[in-house]
């Protein structure tokens, strides 16, 4: 199974410039929620950039809910109001790539919540998905290979079992960068494979038994090494 994220061009500054121009266009034409933007072709000609760069910039604004693209119809201003839209675009332009520590903090906060919800809400199908991911992780980890992707797929299965689509979507959005950073910083020690397997099994068991308090504690225990690695404590 492959993990995908939003494609981001290497030329972030160009994207930001296009986003600024889209913002100016919306304000200049007094476009309101539900109004249609010019086509990608027209925008690329107007801004003097490729259609691919226009498309990627629009996708970024779609991701944050500012624009909405409808197949065969075009791209429209979302129903959020001009004041909110301008403020959100300004914040998007100020965004920096998340550092490793912030990703770890976010992941821990999210997963301590998702594992509790999963223990309460999980279905039999959810349990099968989590168990399948656990088995895949155990197989790769015991073989001595890098099991970062299998590890994170286990955690994504738990996020899905939480029944919270927003948390699940957010976990999906940050997971690819976590994989890259784990491999870059060599976070996972292959010598600790059996410990990781045991911890995953304990989390699964607590979810299966629908014990949210125990599930949260087992997840907290599981993150102790990662937390220490990140903060050098």
mmCIF file of C-alpha atoms in Angstrom:
data_model
loop_
_atom_site.group_PDB
_atom_site.id
_atom_site.type_symbol
_atom_site.label_atom_id
_atom_site.label_comp_id
_atom_site.label_asym_id
_atom_site.label_seq_id
_atom_site.Cartn_x
_atom_site.Cartn_y
_atom_site.Cartn_z
ATOM 1 C CA UNK A 1 0.000 0.000 0.000
ATOM 2 C CA UNK A 2 1.363 3.411 -0.978
ATOM 3 C CA UNK A 3 0.949 6.568 1.030
ATOM 4 C CA UNK A 4 0.227 9.702 -0.940
ATOM 5 C CA UNK A 5 0.291 13.382 -0.101
ATOM 6 C CA UNK A 6 -0.531 16.572 -1.905
ATOM 7 C CA UNK A 7 2.017 17.236 -4.604
ATOM 8 C CA UNK A 8 4.027 20.339 -3.789
ATOM 9 C CA UNK A 9 6.188 21.966 -6.415
ATOM 10 C CA UNK A 10 9.862 22.614 -5.738
ATOM 11 C CA UNK A 11 9.224 26.258 -6.562
ATOM 12 C CA UNK A 12 7.180 27.188 -3.500
ATOM 13 C CA UNK A 13 7.829 30.889 -3.990
ATOM 14 C CA UNK A 14 6.263 30.750 -7.445
ATOM 15 C CA UNK A 15 3.223 28.995 -5.998
ATOM 16 C CA UNK A 16 2.944 31.626 -3.287
ATOM 17 C CA UNK A 17 3.132 34.362 -5.889
ATOM 18 C CA UNK A 18 0.305 32.740 -7.859
ATOM 19 C CA UNK A 19 -1.762 32.410 -4.664
ATOM 20 C CA UNK A 20 -1.241 36.119 -3.952
ATOM 21 C CA UNK A 21 -2.427 36.943 -7.465
ATOM 22 C CA UNK A 22 -5.497 34.718 -7.089
ATOM 23 C CA UNK A 23 -6.290 36.527 -3.838
ATOM 24 C CA UNK A 24 -5.890 39.912 -5.573
ATOM 25 C CA UNK A 25 -8.096 38.747 -8.451
ATOM 26 C CA UNK A 26 -10.859 37.628 -6.078
ATOM 27 C CA UNK A 27 -10.746 40.957 -4.248
ATOM 28 C CA UNK A 28 -10.444 43.075 -7.419
ATOM 29 C CA UNK A 29 -13.444 41.403 -9.056
ATOM 30 C CA UNK A 30 -15.344 41.354 -5.749
ATOM 31 C CA UNK A 31 -15.939 37.629 -6.125
ATOM 32 C CA UNK A 32 -18.235 36.216 -3.463
ATOM 33 C CA UNK A 33 -18.727 32.692 -2.111
ATOM 34 C CA UNK A 34 -19.931 30.486 -4.947
ATOM 35 C CA UNK A 35 -18.520 32.694 -7.720
ATOM 36 C CA UNK A 36 -16.462 31.028 -10.411
ATOM 37 C CA UNK A 37 -12.786 31.724 -11.052
ATOM 38 C CA UNK A 38 -11.371 32.053 -14.585
ATOM 39 C CA UNK A 39 -10.135 28.784 -16.112
ATOM 40 C CA UNK A 40 -6.621 27.446 -15.469
ATOM 41 C CA UNK A 41 -5.695 28.381 -19.045
ATOM 42 C CA UNK A 42 -6.876 31.971 -18.596
ATOM 43 C CA UNK A 43 -5.104 32.284 -15.236
ATOM 44 C CA UNK A 44 -1.850 30.880 -16.629
ATOM 45 C CA UNK A 45 -1.958 33.396 -19.478
ATOM 46 C CA UNK A 46 -2.862 36.263 -17.168
ATOM 47 C CA UNK A 47 -0.134 35.441 -14.627
ATOM 48 C CA UNK A 48 2.474 34.384 -17.202
ATOM 49 C CA UNK A 49 3.044 30.952 -15.655
ATOM 50 C CA UNK A 50 2.396 27.346 -16.646
ATOM 51 C CA UNK A 51 -0.997 25.719 -16.183
ATOM 52 C CA UNK A 52 0.688 23.107 -13.999
ATOM 53 C CA UNK A 53 1.808 25.757 -11.506
ATOM 54 C CA UNK A 54 -1.647 27.316 -11.515
ATOM 55 C CA UNK A 55 -3.209 23.895 -10.899
ATOM 56 C CA UNK A 56 -0.864 23.130 -7.988
ATOM 57 C CA UNK A 57 -1.565 26.529 -6.388
ATOM 58 C CA UNK A 58 -5.313 25.978 -6.727
ATOM 59 C CA UNK A 59 -4.927 22.522 -5.160
ATOM 60 C CA UNK A 60 -3.221 24.108 -2.152
ATOM 61 C CA UNK A 61 -6.113 26.536 -1.726
ATOM 62 C CA UNK A 62 -8.566 23.650 -2.155
ATOM 63 C CA UNK A 63 -6.760 21.698 0.552
ATOM 64 C CA UNK A 64 -7.408 24.504 3.035
ATOM 65 C CA UNK A 65 -11.033 24.882 1.939
ATOM 66 C CA UNK A 66 -10.677 28.272 0.256
ATOM 67 C CA UNK A 67 -11.490 27.115 -3.264
ATOM 68 C CA UNK A 68 -13.606 24.248 -4.542
ATOM 69 C CA UNK A 69 -13.136 22.566 -7.910
ATOM 70 C CA UNK A 70 -16.094 20.798 -9.486
ATOM 71 C CA UNK A 71 -15.409 18.445 -12.431
ATOM 72 C CA UNK A 72 -16.737 19.750 -15.743
ATOM 73 C CA UNK A 73 -17.784 22.997 -14.069
ATOM 74 C CA UNK A 74 -14.677 24.832 -12.859
ATOM 75 C CA UNK A 75 -13.199 26.295 -9.688
ATOM 76 C CA UNK A 76 -15.307 28.301 -7.259
ATOM 77 C CA UNK A 77 -14.775 30.474 -4.185
ATOM 78 C CA UNK A 78 -15.769 28.488 -1.093
ATOM 79 C CA UNK A 79 -18.513 29.628 1.212
ATOM 80 C CA UNK A 80 -16.342 31.205 3.924
ATOM 81 C CA UNK A 81 -16.612 34.942 3.335
ATOM 82 C CA UNK A 82 -14.055 37.397 1.950
ATOM 83 C CA UNK A 83 -12.650 38.558 5.311
ATOM 84 C CA UNK A 84 -11.975 35.008 6.480
ATOM 85 C CA UNK A 85 -10.621 34.061 3.057
ATOM 86 C CA UNK A 86 -8.093 36.898 3.019
ATOM 87 C CA UNK A 87 -6.919 36.089 6.541
ATOM 88 C CA UNK A 88 -6.554 32.383 5.756
ATOM 89 C CA UNK A 89 -4.598 33.021 2.559
ATOM 90 C CA UNK A 90 -2.240 35.331 4.456
ATOM 91 C CA UNK A 91 -1.703 32.562 7.007
ATOM 92 C CA UNK A 92 -1.086 29.992 4.244
ATOM 93 C CA UNK A 93 1.558 32.229 2.696
ATOM 94 C CA UNK A 94 3.302 32.482 6.071
ATOM 95 C CA UNK A 95 3.318 28.724 6.617
ATOM 96 C CA UNK A 96 6.673 27.001 6.828
ATOM 97 C CA UNK A 97 7.353 23.303 6.376
ATOM 98 C CA UNK A 98 6.783 21.582 9.747
ATOM 99 C CA UNK A 99 9.946 20.623 11.609
ATOM 100 C CA UNK A 100 10.493 17.155 12.991
ATOM 101 C CA UNK A 101 9.640 18.116 16.572
ATOM 102 C CA UNK A 102 6.332 19.724 15.632
ATOM 103 C CA UNK A 103 5.340 16.664 13.592
ATOM 104 C CA UNK A 104 6.123 14.393 16.546
ATOM 105 C CA UNK A 105 4.142 16.601 18.943
ATOM 106 C CA UNK A 106 1.169 16.672 16.579
ATOM 107 C CA UNK A 107 1.261 12.958 16.007
ATOM 108 C CA UNK A 108 1.377 12.152 19.726
ATOM 109 C CA UNK A 109 -1.503 14.508 20.539
ATOM 110 C CA UNK A 110 -3.636 13.085 17.736
ATOM 111 C CA UNK A 111 -2.918 9.441 18.428
ATOM 112 C CA UNK A 112 -3.604 9.584 22.147
ATOM 113 C CA UNK A 113 -7.064 10.791 21.146
ATOM 114 C CA UNK A 114 -7.638 8.445 18.207
ATOM 115 C CA UNK A 115 -6.700 5.323 20.145
ATOM 116 C CA UNK A 116 -9.274 6.149 22.856
ATOM 117 C CA UNK A 117 -11.960 6.728 20.222
ATOM 118 C CA UNK A 118 -10.949 3.563 18.375
ATOM 119 C CA UNK A 119 -11.313 1.511 21.565
ATOM 120 C CA UNK A 120 -14.839 2.891 21.997
ATOM 121 C CA UNK A 121 -16.051 2.884 18.395
ATOM 122 C CA UNK A 122 -14.123 0.160 16.566
ATOM 123 C CA UNK A 123 -16.097 -2.312 14.463
ATOM 124 C CA UNK A 124 -15.166 -5.884 13.645
ATOM 125 C CA UNK A 125 -13.971 -4.690 10.251
ATOM 126 C CA UNK A 126 -11.774 -2.088 11.949
ATOM 127 C CA UNK A 127 -10.260 -4.788 14.140
ATOM 128 C CA UNK A 128 -9.470 -6.886 11.081
ATOM 129 C CA UNK A 129 -7.760 -3.921 9.407
ATOM 130 C CA UNK A 130 -5.698 -3.105 12.503
ATOM 131 C CA UNK A 131 -4.729 -6.784 12.936
ATOM 132 C CA UNK A 132 -3.748 -7.036 9.280
ATOM 133 C CA UNK A 133 -1.508 -3.962 9.630
ATOM 134 C CA UNK A 134 -0.054 -5.377 12.854
ATOM 135 C CA UNK A 135 0.788 -8.685 11.166
ATOM 136 C CA UNK A 136 2.443 -6.876 8.252
ATOM 137 C CA UNK A 137 4.517 -4.796 10.670
ATOM 138 C CA UNK A 138 5.571 -7.843 12.671
ATOM 139 C CA UNK A 139 6.631 -9.731 9.545
ATOM 140 C CA UNK A 140 8.804 -6.905 8.199
ATOM 141 C CA UNK A 141 10.254 -5.966 11.605
ATOM 142 C CA UNK A 142 11.297 -9.552 12.381
ATOM 143 C CA UNK A 143 12.955 -9.851 8.974
ATOM 144 C CA UNK A 144 15.364 -7.103 10.004
ATOM 145 C CA UNK A 145 14.104 -4.669 7.373
ATOM 146 C CA UNK A 146 12.976 -1.089 7.933
ATOM 147 C CA UNK A 147 9.312 -1.277 9.013
ATOM 148 C CA UNK A 148 8.567 2.470 9.225
ATOM 149 C CA UNK A 149 5.836 2.363 6.598
ATOM 150 C CA UNK A 150 4.179 -0.729 8.066
ATOM 151 C CA UNK A 151 4.346 0.869 11.517
ATOM 152 C CA UNK A 152 2.565 3.995 10.342
ATOM 153 C CA UNK A 153 -0.050 2.008 8.424
ATOM 154 C CA UNK A 154 -0.898 0.321 11.731
ATOM 155 C CA UNK A 155 -1.439 3.729 13.307
ATOM 156 C CA UNK A 156 -3.480 4.924 10.317
ATOM 157 C CA UNK A 157 -5.739 1.890 10.721
ATOM 158 C CA UNK A 158 -6.346 2.979 14.314
ATOM 159 C CA UNK A 159 -7.100 6.538 13.168
ATOM 160 C CA UNK A 160 -9.662 5.181 10.717
ATOM 161 C CA UNK A 161 -11.228 3.086 13.486
ATOM 162 C CA UNK A 162 -11.690 6.250 15.575
ATOM 163 C CA UNK A 163 -14.630 7.157 13.353
ATOM 164 C CA UNK A 164 -13.470 10.778 13.185
ATOM 165 C CA UNK A 165 -12.994 11.631 9.516
ATOM 166 C CA UNK A 166 -11.275 14.933 10.215
ATOM 167 C CA UNK A 167 -8.622 13.374 12.452
ATOM 168 C CA UNK A 168 -8.198 10.531 9.976
ATOM 169 C CA UNK A 169 -7.695 12.973 7.086
ATOM 170 C CA UNK A 170 -5.201 15.000 9.101
ATOM 171 C CA UNK A 171 -3.237 11.879 10.017
ATOM 172 C CA UNK A 172 -3.101 10.961 6.327
ATOM 173 C CA UNK A 173 -1.811 14.430 5.457
ATOM 174 C CA UNK A 174 1.139 14.348 7.897
ATOM 175 C CA UNK A 175 2.095 10.676 7.566
ATOM 176 C CA UNK A 176 4.204 10.937 4.362
ATOM 177 C CA UNK A 177 6.444 13.611 5.899
ATOM 178 C CA UNK A 178 6.762 11.548 9.080
ATOM 179 C CA UNK A 179 7.999 8.597 7.002
ATOM 180 C CA UNK A 180 10.568 10.808 5.280
ATOM 181 C CA UNK A 181 11.784 12.249 8.603
ATOM 182 C CA UNK A 182 11.940 8.870 10.338
ATOM 183 C CA UNK A 183 14.166 7.554 7.550
ATOM 184 C CA UNK A 184 16.214 10.769 7.460
ATOM 185 C CA UNK A 185 16.895 10.845 11.203
ATOM 186 C CA UNK A 186 17.063 7.060 11.653
ATOM 187 C CA UNK A 187 14.502 7.169 14.447
ATOM 188 C CA UNK A 188 13.579 3.506 14.420
ATOM 189 C CA UNK A 189 16.223 1.232 15.918
ATOM 190 C CA UNK A 190 15.917 -2.190 14.287
ATOM 191 C CA UNK A 191 17.351 -3.755 17.437
ATOM 192 C CA UNK A 192 14.155 -2.762 19.252
ATOM 193 C CA UNK A 193 11.910 -4.608 16.783
ATOM 194 C CA UNK A 194 10.518 -7.098 19.325
ATOM 195 C CA UNK A 195 9.716 -4.338 21.801
ATOM 196 C CA UNK A 196 7.844 -2.460 19.066
ATOM 197 C CA UNK A 197 5.896 -5.586 18.144
ATOM 198 C CA UNK A 198 4.912 -6.221 21.754
ATOM 199 C CA UNK A 199 3.781 -2.609 22.165
ATOM 200 C CA UNK A 200 1.678 -2.783 19.000
ATOM 201 C CA UNK A 201 0.076 -5.994 20.213
ATOM 202 C CA UNK A 202 -0.741 -4.410 23.579
ATOM 203 C CA UNK A 203 -2.426 -1.462 21.840
ATOM 204 C CA UNK A 204 -4.400 -3.804 19.596
ATOM 205 C CA UNK A 205 -5.483 -5.920 22.563
ATOM 206 C CA UNK A 206 -6.773 -2.867 24.462
ATOM 207 C CA UNK A 207 -8.733 -1.707 21.406
ATOM 208 C CA UNK A 208 -10.154 -5.189 20.914
ATOM 209 C CA UNK A 209 -11.254 -5.284 24.562
ATOM 210 C CA UNK A 210 -12.773 -1.793 24.153
ATOM 211 C CA UNK A 211 -10.770 -0.380 27.048
ATOM 212 C CA UNK A 212 -10.097 3.294 26.105
ATOM 213 C CA UNK A 213 -8.125 4.121 29.264
ATOM 214 C CA UNK A 214 -5.760 1.178 28.808
ATOM 215 C CA UNK A 215 -5.479 1.842 25.062
ATOM 216 C CA UNK A 216 -4.377 5.412 25.713
ATOM 217 C CA UNK A 217 -1.812 4.281 28.294
ATOM 218 C CA UNK A 218 -0.383 1.623 25.960
ATOM 219 C CA UNK A 219 -0.099 4.194 23.184
ATOM 220 C CA UNK A 220 1.601 6.595 25.595
ATOM 221 C CA UNK A 221 4.067 3.871 26.565
ATOM 222 C CA UNK A 222 4.684 3.164 22.897
ATOM 223 C CA UNK A 223 5.587 6.795 22.241
ATOM 224 C CA UNK A 224 8.027 7.110 25.166
ATOM 225 C CA UNK A 225 11.137 6.310 23.092
ATOM 226 C CA UNK A 226 10.042 8.620 20.279
ATOM 227 C CA UNK A 227 9.375 11.416 22.767
ATOM 228 C CA UNK A 228 12.800 10.956 24.345
ATOM 229 C CA UNK A 229 14.459 10.890 20.946
ATOM 230 C CA UNK A 230 12.779 14.136 19.906
ATOM 231 C CA UNK A 231 13.487 16.059 23.109
ATOM 232 C CA UNK A 232 16.707 14.353 24.157
ATOM 233 C CA UNK A 233 15.280 13.760 27.621
#
